[in-house]
Short mmCIF file of C-alpha atoms in Angstrom, two decimals:
data_model
loop_
_atom_site.label_atom_id
_atom_site.label_comp_id
_atom_site.label_asym_id
_atom_site.label_seq_id
_atom_site.Cartn_x
_atom_site.Cartn_y
_atom_site.Cartn_z
CA MET A 1 102.92 104.04 78.23
CA SER A 2 104.13 107.47 77.17
CA SER A 3 107.80 107.52 77.27
CA THR A 4 107.96 110.97 78.87
CA PRO A 5 106.45 110.74 82.26
CA LEU A 6 103.48 112.71 83.29
CA ALA A 7 103.89 115.88 85.36
CA LEU A 8 102.31 114.13 88.24
CA PHE A 9 102.92 112.44 91.55
CA VAL A 10 100.40 110.09 92.70
CA GLY A 11 99.46 108.59 96.16
CA LEU A 12 98.06 105.11 97.52
CA PRO A 13 95.63 104.44 100.28
CA ASN A 14 97.28 101.32 101.34
CA PRO A 15 101.05 99.92 102.05
CA VAL A 16 100.80 97.52 98.99
CA LEU A 17 100.40 98.41 95.26
CA SER A 18 97.30 96.48 93.97
CA ASP A 19 97.47 94.84 90.73
CA ASP A 20 94.77 97.39 89.39
CA GLU A 21 97.10 100.32 90.56
CA PHE A 22 100.07 98.65 88.86
CA ALA A 23 98.38 98.41 85.65
CA LEU A 24 97.24 101.99 85.70
CA PHE A 25 100.46 103.23 86.53
CA ARG A 26 102.03 101.24 83.87
CA GLU A 27 99.71 102.55 81.22
CA THR A 28 99.85 106.42 82.56
CA ASN A 29 103.52 106.63 83.70
CA PRO A 30 103.16 109.20 86.38
CA LEU A 31 106.48 110.79 87.18
CA GLY A 32 106.60 109.79 90.97
CA LEU A 33 104.86 108.37 93.77
CA PHE A 34 104.07 110.09 97.23
CA VAL A 35 103.98 107.69 100.23
CA GLY A 36 102.64 108.72 103.69
CA ARG A 37 102.44 107.22 107.04
CA ARG A 38 99.66 104.97 105.84
CA ASN A 39 101.90 103.55 103.34
CA GLN A 40 104.97 102.74 105.62
CA ARG A 41 104.92 99.98 108.22
CA GLU A 42 108.34 98.75 108.26
CA PRO A 43 111.80 98.71 106.23
CA GLU A 44 111.11 95.57 104.08
CA GLN A 45 107.49 96.46 103.27
CA THR A 46 108.42 100.13 102.28
CA LYS A 47 111.16 98.81 100.05
CA ARG A 48 108.87 96.39 98.21
CA LEU A 49 106.39 99.18 97.51
CA ILE A 50 108.84 101.37 96.16
CA GLU A 51 110.06 98.69 94.03
CA ARG A 52 106.69 97.65 92.72
CA PHE A 53 105.91 101.38 91.68
CA ARG A 54 109.33 101.74 89.87
CA GLU A 55 108.48 98.22 88.09
CA ALA A 56 105.38 99.51 87.06
CA VAL A 57 106.47 102.85 85.48
CA GLY A 58 109.73 101.20 84.15
CA ARG A 59 112.18 103.56 85.73
CA ASP A 60 114.37 102.42 88.46
CA ASP A 61 115.07 106.02 89.50
CA ALA A 62 111.41 107.11 89.42
CA PRO A 63 111.10 109.46 92.48
CA VAL A 64 109.20 108.46 95.66
CA PHE A 65 108.66 111.21 98.13
CA THR A 66 107.29 111.27 101.79
CA ASP A 67 107.16 113.78 104.21
CA GLN A 68 110.11 113.59 106.68
CA GLU A 69 111.01 116.77 108.28
CA GLY A 70 111.37 115.67 111.83
CA GLY A 71 109.12 116.83 114.74
CA ARG A 72 105.40 116.50 114.08
CA VAL A 73 106.01 115.77 110.47
CA GLN A 74 107.60 112.57 109.88
CA HIS A 75 106.03 109.66 108.16
CA LEU A 76 108.61 107.21 109.25
CA ASP A 77 107.43 107.21 112.87
CA ALA A 78 106.72 103.62 113.48
CA GLY A 79 108.82 101.37 115.67
CA PRO A 80 111.57 100.38 113.34
CA TRP A 81 112.75 103.96 112.76
CA PRO A 82 114.21 106.69 115.10
CA LEU A 83 112.27 109.73 115.58
CA PHE A 84 114.00 113.11 114.60
CA ARG A 85 113.78 116.28 116.28
CA SER A 86 112.01 119.45 114.83
CA PHE A 87 113.68 122.23 113.14
CA GLY A 88 112.32 124.47 116.09
CA GLN A 89 114.46 122.51 118.37
CA PHE A 90 117.48 122.76 116.43
CA ALA A 91 117.02 126.56 116.12
CA GLU A 92 116.82 126.77 119.77
CA LEU A 93 119.99 125.01 120.12
CA ALA A 94 121.59 127.26 117.56
CA ARG A 95 120.40 130.28 119.69
CA ARG A 96 122.63 129.02 122.47
CA ASP A 97 125.39 127.91 120.27
CA VAL A 98 125.23 128.63 116.33
CA GLU A 99 127.95 126.35 115.49
CA LEU A 100 126.86 123.52 117.64
CA GLY A 101 123.25 123.88 116.11
CA LYS A 102 124.46 123.90 112.73
CA LYS A 103 126.67 120.57 113.60
CA ALA A 104 123.95 118.82 115.11
CA LEU A 105 121.48 119.86 112.10
CA ARG A 106 123.90 118.65 109.52
CA LEU A 107 124.44 115.31 111.25
CA SER A 108 120.74 115.01 111.75
CA SER A 109 120.11 115.86 108.05
CA ARG A 110 122.51 113.19 106.99
CA ALA A 111 121.12 110.66 109.29
CA MET A 112 117.64 111.20 107.92
CA GLY A 113 118.93 111.32 104.37
CA ALA A 114 120.86 108.04 104.77
CA MET A 115 117.85 106.19 106.11
CA MET A 116 115.43 107.29 103.35
CA THR A 117 118.13 106.58 100.54
CA GLU A 118 118.54 102.95 102.27
CA LEU A 119 114.69 102.53 101.80
CA GLY A 120 114.74 103.84 98.14
CA LEU A 121 112.88 107.00 99.20
CA SER A 122 114.19 109.94 96.90
CA SER A 123 113.18 112.67 99.35
CA GLY A 124 111.53 113.66 102.61
CA CYS A 125 110.15 116.93 101.09
CA SER A 126 112.27 119.06 103.49
CA PRO A 127 113.46 121.77 104.64
CA VAL A 128 110.78 124.23 105.75
CA LEU A 129 111.99 127.68 105.10
CA ASP A 130 108.86 129.45 106.09
CA LEU A 131 109.16 132.15 108.85
CA VAL A 132 107.08 132.04 111.91
CA PHE A 133 105.21 134.92 113.67
CA GLU A 134 102.93 135.17 116.50
CA THR A 135 99.92 135.16 113.97
CA THR A 136 101.14 132.30 111.90
CA SER A 137 98.89 129.20 111.56
CA ALA A 138 99.69 126.39 113.82
CA VAL A 139 100.35 124.37 110.61
CA ILE A 140 103.76 125.69 110.53
CA GLY A 141 104.58 126.07 114.31
CA ALA A 142 107.78 124.11 115.25
CA ARG A 143 108.37 123.18 111.78
CA SER A 144 110.10 126.69 110.96
CA PHE A 145 113.49 127.86 112.21
CA GLY A 146 111.99 130.99 113.40
CA PRO A 147 111.29 134.51 112.46
CA ASP A 148 114.51 135.49 111.22
CA PRO A 149 115.14 135.07 107.43
CA ASP A 150 118.83 135.01 107.68
CA VAL A 151 118.98 132.40 110.40
CA ILE A 152 116.38 130.20 108.40
CA ALA A 153 118.63 130.45 105.29
CA ALA A 154 121.72 129.57 107.50
CA LEU A 155 120.22 126.36 109.04
CA GLY A 156 118.27 125.54 105.83
CA ARG A 157 121.64 125.30 104.30
CA GLU A 158 122.59 122.55 106.53
CA VAL A 159 119.59 120.54 105.87
CA VAL A 160 120.04 120.82 102.11
CA ASP A 161 123.60 119.90 102.15
CA GLY A 162 123.21 117.10 104.47
CA LEU A 163 120.45 115.59 102.44
CA LEU A 164 122.32 116.12 99.07
CA GLU A 165 125.38 114.30 100.56
CA THR A 166 123.51 111.15 101.33
CA GLY A 167 121.87 111.12 98.06
CA ASN A 168 118.36 112.32 99.13
CA MET A 169 116.82 115.21 97.20
CA PRO A 170 116.04 118.50 99.45
CA VAL A 171 112.69 119.96 98.61
CA MET A 172 112.25 123.56 100.09
CA LYS A 173 108.96 124.53 101.16
CA HIS A 174 106.52 126.34 100.88
CA ILE A 175 107.84 128.77 98.38
CA PRO A 176 107.27 131.79 98.34
CA GLY A 177 106.68 131.59 102.05
CA HIS A 178 103.57 130.35 104.35
CA GLY A 179 104.53 132.19 107.56
CA ARG A 180 102.39 135.09 107.19
CA ALA A 181 99.40 132.83 106.47
CA THR A 182 97.04 132.85 109.61
CA LEU A 183 94.86 129.85 108.34
CA ASP A 184 95.74 126.20 107.55
CA SER A 185 95.80 125.85 103.96
CA HIS A 186 94.73 122.30 104.31
CA LYS A 187 91.43 123.48 105.39
CA GLU A 188 90.96 127.07 104.14
CA ARG A 189 92.36 129.52 101.56
CA PRO A 190 94.83 131.85 103.25
CA VAL A 191 95.39 135.19 102.15
CA VAL A 192 98.40 137.35 102.90
CA ASP A 193 98.07 141.04 102.53
CA ALA A 194 101.66 142.08 103.08
CA SER A 195 103.23 144.49 100.60
CA ARG A 196 105.63 143.41 97.94
CA GLU A 197 108.52 145.37 99.90
CA THR A 198 107.76 143.41 103.03
CA LEU A 199 107.51 140.14 101.44
CA ALA A 200 110.92 140.72 99.66
CA ALA A 201 112.59 141.76 103.02
CA THR A 202 111.13 138.73 104.99
CA ASP A 203 109.38 135.72 103.55
CA PHE A 204 110.90 135.58 100.31
CA LYS A 205 114.45 136.06 101.49
CA PRO A 206 115.28 132.51 102.69
CA PHE A 207 114.05 131.06 99.26
CA VAL A 208 116.23 133.61 97.58
CA ALA A 209 119.34 132.70 99.67
CA MET A 210 118.62 129.05 99.10
CA LYS A 211 117.71 129.23 95.48
CA ASP A 212 120.22 126.65 94.35
CA THR A 213 118.07 123.99 96.17
CA PRO A 214 117.25 121.42 93.25
CA TRP A 215 113.20 121.29 94.23
CA ALA A 216 110.90 123.61 95.74
CA MET A 217 107.30 122.89 96.88
CA VAL A 218 104.72 125.82 96.23
CA ALA A 219 102.44 127.27 98.78
CA HIS A 220 98.71 127.32 98.47
CA VAL A 221 98.52 130.82 99.58
CA VAL A 222 97.06 133.83 98.23
CA TYR A 223 99.54 136.79 97.90
CA SER A 224 97.43 139.75 97.33
CA ALA A 225 100.03 142.49 96.39
CA TYR A 226 100.63 140.08 93.29
CA ASP A 227 97.51 138.02 92.71
CA LYS A 228 94.20 138.86 94.74
CA GLU A 229 92.44 135.84 93.81
CA LEU A 230 94.71 132.71 93.15
CA PRO A 231 96.78 130.83 95.50
CA ALA A 232 100.56 130.73 94.43
CA SER A 233 100.44 127.11 93.30
CA VAL A 234 97.85 127.81 90.61
CA SER A 235 98.88 131.34 89.74
CA PRO A 236 100.86 132.14 86.44
CA VAL A 237 101.54 135.66 88.21
CA MET A 238 103.26 134.00 91.08
CA HIS A 239 105.00 131.18 88.93
CA ASP A 240 106.56 134.49 87.11
CA VAL A 241 107.31 135.96 90.49
CA ILE A 242 109.11 132.86 91.67
CA ARG A 243 111.06 132.28 88.41
CA ASN A 244 111.98 135.92 87.89
CA GLU A 245 112.03 138.08 91.18
CA LEU A 246 113.15 134.97 93.47
CA GLY A 247 115.23 133.85 90.71
CA TYR A 248 114.40 130.26 91.37
CA ASP A 249 115.22 127.82 88.42
CA GLY A 250 114.97 124.41 89.98
CA VAL A 251 111.89 122.11 89.89
CA LEU A 252 108.65 123.39 90.95
CA ILE A 253 106.13 121.20 92.63
CA SER A 254 102.74 122.10 94.17
CA ASP A 255 101.85 121.33 97.54
CA CYS A 256 99.25 118.51 97.74
CA ILE A 257 96.24 119.49 95.49
CA PHE A 258 93.91 117.75 98.00
CA MET A 259 94.18 120.80 100.32
CA GLU A 260 91.14 122.85 100.49
CA SER A 261 92.85 126.15 99.61
CA LEU A 262 92.37 125.09 95.98
CA SER A 263 88.91 124.90 94.36
CA GLY A 264 87.43 122.61 91.71
CA THR A 265 87.59 119.20 90.72
CA LEU A 266 90.81 117.02 91.27
CA PRO A 267 91.38 116.94 87.49
CA GLU A 268 90.72 120.78 87.48
CA ARG A 269 93.14 121.29 90.15
CA VAL A 270 95.82 119.21 88.34
CA LYS A 271 95.19 121.38 85.04
CA GLN A 272 95.53 124.63 87.11
CA VAL A 273 98.92 123.80 88.56
CA LEU A 274 100.29 122.91 85.15
CA ASP A 275 98.43 125.80 83.20
CA ALA A 276 99.88 128.34 85.81
CA GLY A 277 103.39 127.10 84.59
CA PHE A 278 104.62 124.90 87.41
CA ASP A 279 106.55 121.64 86.60
CA ILE A 280 104.55 118.87 88.41
CA ALA A 281 101.28 118.53 90.32
CA LEU A 282 101.34 116.71 93.48
CA HIS A 283 98.33 114.41 94.21
CA SER A 284 99.50 112.68 97.42
CA HIS A 285 96.22 110.88 98.51
CA GLY A 286 93.35 109.40 96.93
CA ASP A 287 92.33 106.06 95.46
CA ILE A 288 92.82 104.26 92.18
CA ARG A 289 89.71 106.24 90.71
CA GLN A 290 91.15 109.57 91.87
CA SER A 291 94.70 108.56 90.53
CA GLU A 292 93.34 107.74 87.09
CA ALA A 293 91.24 111.02 86.97
CA ALA A 294 94.64 112.80 87.88
CA ALA A 295 96.47 111.15 85.35
CA LYS A 296 93.82 112.04 82.50
CA ALA A 297 94.33 115.74 83.47
CA ALA A 298 97.95 115.70 83.56
CA ARG A 299 100.42 116.10 80.73
CA PRO A 300 103.93 114.89 79.86
CA LEU A 301 106.75 116.83 81.53
CA THR A 302 108.04 119.72 79.57
CA ALA A 303 111.53 119.60 78.20
CA ALA A 304 112.62 122.45 80.76
CA ALA A 305 111.31 120.41 83.54
CA LEU A 306 113.11 117.26 82.49
CA GLN A 307 116.32 119.47 82.39
CA ARG A 308 115.68 120.91 85.83
CA ILE A 309 115.15 117.14 87.42
CA ALA A 310 118.29 115.86 85.57
CA ALA A 311 120.37 118.69 87.00
CA GLY A 312 118.98 118.19 90.48
CA LYS A 313 119.96 114.38 90.06
CA ALA A 314 123.44 115.28 89.12
CA ARG A 315 123.95 116.93 92.51
CA LEU A 316 123.18 113.81 94.57
CA GLY A 317 126.14 112.35 96.58
CA ASN A 318 126.67 109.00 97.89
CA LEU A 319 127.97 109.23 101.44
CA LYS A 320 127.33 106.29 103.43
CA ILE A 321 126.71 106.53 107.11
CA ASP A 322 125.33 104.66 109.89
CA TYR A 323 122.10 106.60 110.38
CA ARG A 324 121.29 105.11 113.78
CA ALA A 325 124.80 106.10 115.22
CA ALA A 326 124.36 109.73 113.75
CA HIS A 327 121.00 110.08 115.13
CA ALA A 328 122.11 108.97 118.66
CA GLU A 329 125.48 111.38 118.25
CA VAL A 330 122.51 114.18 117.59
CA GLU A 331 120.84 113.32 120.74
CA ASP A 332 124.05 113.15 122.68
CA ILE A 333 124.63 116.80 121.66
CA PHE A 334 120.97 117.79 122.93
CA ALA A 335 121.89 116.02 126.16
CA SER A 336 124.86 117.78 126.83
CA ALA A 337 123.72 121.15 125.93
CA LEU A 338 120.65 120.60 128.24
CA VAL A 339 118.25 121.43 125.49
CA SER A 340 115.07 119.30 125.55
#
């Protein structure tokens, strides 16, 4: 095993880590694990899965991420866990009473962060800072706070700070903005033809305002004003735009490389992400054969990436709260405000 982890997150098909997967991860040392709905049945099983992965790679702080935004994107949605509201619902509450909306969102973010931290999960890959328009692909929808970049940044701040307070890593997505994409990047390659001036004044704006967020996930979207061919997640040009024009110096991880916006084999996709200059490739699905192929194509984290990861970890708090009580308080706020 290399002492420096690979710049790679791996996924699993099942809720348990097989002996062969354990041996592969011990040998290859991927940075982190991404667990989905298929991997999480109940708290003790989830905790054990996370412990087994960390045992395999020999790092008790190895990051384990999931998708836990609220609304239709929450992979902790089985019976033992409370269901959280979408960002669109918090935006509607904030339109009626901005301070109440921010209070409820901060409390909900703390509840969600505390729940994940208790399980051993490092992040729920949230918040979504994409704008939403009438033409936006339904893949975003109520995951967004709306069309106003200033509102998105203000509400996104509550999520980021609430998660950090409870020791859970925020990951803003999908930098530099998925909102103008009319196609679902899971299935097709979206192309955004907006001008540089338009993008700077709209889609890029929440990410610039939130550039102190420790991690960001890069969109599989083509921005033709900058790069006519390649999605941002595999574009050296867009890497430089994010680092220099947007001024983002945190950890940059690709969206899942299984998504059909990308082309090439799985190992080629891993290489494309890393060759473009991004810190980490996210391989969140797949079986052991695919994980092995991804690991062979990956390379150790750079010194700069290791520094960014360490800087993010240094910002994690240790606020302890009763997440069920906090979630119930959020529901009371919505009931009192008569917002469904």
